[in-house]
Amino acid sequence: MKFIKKRARGIILFILGIIILVNLFSNNTQLINIISILALLIAIIVTIIEKKYKTENGGKKKG
């Protein structure tokens, strides 16, 4: 699970980096809005998956 969390964080950071690059190199605000909405959706999905995983294991943390 730690691996999945790290990977999810990495993906979110990667998407944020793309948004920043798009902001720097283009004036297309609609594209930026679409990318930011997608990033938010991915973050929400990741948190839902994490919550489901925790409840399935009885909320116990290993380590």
XYZ file of N, CA and C in Angstrom:
189
model
N 0.828 -1.208 0.000
C 0.000 0.000 0.000
C 0.861 1.255 0.000
N 1.972 1.201 0.708
C 2.895 2.350 0.724
C 3.348 2.692 -0.687
N 3.634 1.645 -1.474
C 4.075 1.833 -2.857
C 3.000 2.567 -3.661
N 1.734 2.137 -3.495
C 0.614 2.752 -4.233
C 0.482 4.216 -3.838
N 0.576 4.507 -2.541
C 0.471 5.895 -2.070
C 1.568 6.759 -2.674
N 2.801 6.264 -2.642
C 3.930 7.009 -3.198
C 3.720 7.251 -4.691
N 3.254 6.222 -5.376
C 3.024 6.314 -6.808
C 1.922 7.335 -7.102
N 0.846 7.299 -6.319
C -0.271 8.231 -6.506
C 0.198 9.663 -6.304
N 0.970 9.887 -5.253
C 1.515 11.225 -4.998
C 2.391 11.672 -6.162
N 3.205 10.761 -6.655
C 4.072 11.070 -7.787
C 3.276 11.465 -9.020
N 2.190 10.724 -9.284
C 1.331 11.015 -10.439
C 0.704 12.395 -10.289
N 0.204 12.703 -9.074
C -0.420 14.009 -8.833
C 0.601 15.128 -9.025
N 1.800 14.947 -8.484
C 2.862 15.951 -8.647
C 3.228 16.115 -10.120
N 3.281 15.002 -10.842
C 3.581 15.031 -12.274
C 2.532 15.846 -13.035
N 1.252 15.614 -12.703
C 0.152 16.346 -13.353
C 0.247 17.833 -13.029
N 0.524 18.155 -11.763
C 0.682 19.561 -11.373
C 1.836 20.204 -12.142
N 2.913 19.467 -12.323
C 4.043 19.957 -13.113
C 3.645 20.252 -14.548
N 2.842 19.359 -15.142
C 2.350 19.579 -16.507
C 1.498 20.848 -16.557
N 0.627 21.025 -15.560
C -0.223 22.227 -15.515
C 0.645 23.478 -15.491
N 1.688 23.463 -14.659
C 2.590 24.625 -14.550
C 3.263 24.885 -15.899
N 3.754 23.820 -16.546
C 4.396 23.974 -17.859
C 3.424 24.535 -18.893
N 2.194 24.016 -18.885
C 1.172 24.501 -19.822
C 0.894 25.985 -19.561
N 0.823 26.344 -18.286
C 0.617 27.756 -17.913
C 1.734 28.633 -18.464
N 2.972 28.155 -18.367
C 4.118 28.944 -18.818
C 4.151 29.100 -20.340
N 3.816 28.032 -21.062
C 4.033 28.028 -22.509
C 2.800 28.304 -23.361
N 1.624 28.483 -22.740
C 0.441 28.778 -23.561
C -0.520 29.695 -22.824
N -1.344 30.374 -23.614
C -2.356 31.264 -23.054
C -3.746 30.652 -23.175
N -3.796 29.334 -23.411
C -5.073 28.651 -23.580
C -5.644 28.293 -22.204
N -6.497 29.168 -21.680
C -7.036 28.976 -20.328
C -7.990 27.789 -20.272
N -8.718 27.531 -21.358
C -9.661 26.405 -21.370
C -8.908 25.087 -21.176
N -7.787 24.926 -21.868
C -6.966 23.714 -21.747
C -6.467 23.556 -20.308
N -6.009 24.662 -19.718
C -5.518 24.632 -18.334
C -6.640 24.200 -17.390
N -7.842 24.738 -17.598
C -8.989 24.369 -16.762
C -9.298 22.888 -16.869
N -9.294 22.353 -18.090
C -9.578 20.924 -18.303
C -8.540 20.065 -17.578
N -7.259 20.413 -17.710
C -6.180 19.638 -17.080
C -6.304 19.691 -15.556
N -6.599 20.884 -15.015
C -6.718 21.018 -13.558
C -7.908 20.219 -13.031
N -9.025 20.213 -13.775
C -10.197 19.420 -13.374
C -9.841 17.937 -13.389
N -9.130 17.482 -14.426
C -8.695 16.086 -14.496
C -7.801 15.734 -13.305
N -6.882 16.636 -12.958
C -5.990 16.405 -11.816
C -6.792 16.268 -10.528
N -7.798 17.132 -10.346
C -8.658 17.060 -9.165
C -9.408 15.731 -9.123
N -9.958 15.314 -10.257
C -10.684 14.045 -10.317
C -9.778 12.881 -9.949
N -8.557 12.879 -10.474
C -7.605 11.807 -10.166
C -7.291 11.794 -8.668
N -7.086 12.977 -8.085
C -6.798 13.072 -6.652
C -7.961 12.525 -5.835
N -9.205 12.860 -6.235
C -10.403 12.372 -5.536
C -10.490 10.855 -5.642
N -10.270 10.324 -6.851
C -10.324 8.871 -7.070
C -9.294 8.166 -6.195
N -8.087 8.706 -6.136
C -7.014 8.123 -5.326
C -7.413 8.082 -3.851
N -7.982 9.180 -3.337
C -8.386 9.218 -1.935
C -9.503 8.212 -1.665
N -10.458 8.080 -2.605
C -11.545 7.101 -2.440
C -10.973 5.686 -2.389
N -10.037 5.378 -3.293
C -9.414 4.045 -3.321
C -8.691 3.783 -1.995
N -7.955 4.788 -1.494
C -7.242 4.634 -0.222
C -8.214 4.352 0.923
N -9.325 5.086 0.967
C -10.327 4.888 2.024
C -10.929 3.493 1.951
N -11.248 3.037 0.738
C -11.802 1.689 0.552
C -10.814 0.646 1.039
N -9.549 0.809 0.672
C -8.513 -0.146 1.062
C -8.399 -0.217 2.587
N -8.430 0.956 3.237
C -8.303 1.006 4.694
C -9.488 0.328 5.373
N -10.710 0.550 4.873
C -11.888 -0.053 5.498
C -11.904 -1.566 5.281
N -11.424 -2.030 4.129
C -11.363 -3.471 3.863
C -10.420 -4.169 4.839
N -9.352 -3.511 5.221
C -8.389 -4.100 6.150
C -8.714 -3.779 7.607
N -9.898 -3.264 7.859
C -10.298 -2.949 9.232
C -9.607 -1.712 9.770
N -9.076 -0.895 8.903
C -8.447 0.356 9.306
C -7.119 0.183 10.014
N -6.543 -1.013 9.934
C -5.264 -1.268 10.617
C -4.102 -0.849 9.726
N -3.120 -0.210 10.344
C -1.919 0.186 9.599
C -0.792 -0.784 9.918
N -0.136 -1.248 8.872
C 0.997 -2.166 9.058
C 2.295 -1.383 9.064
N 3.272 -1.860 9.826
C 4.585 -1.211 9.829
C 4.882 -0.680 11.189
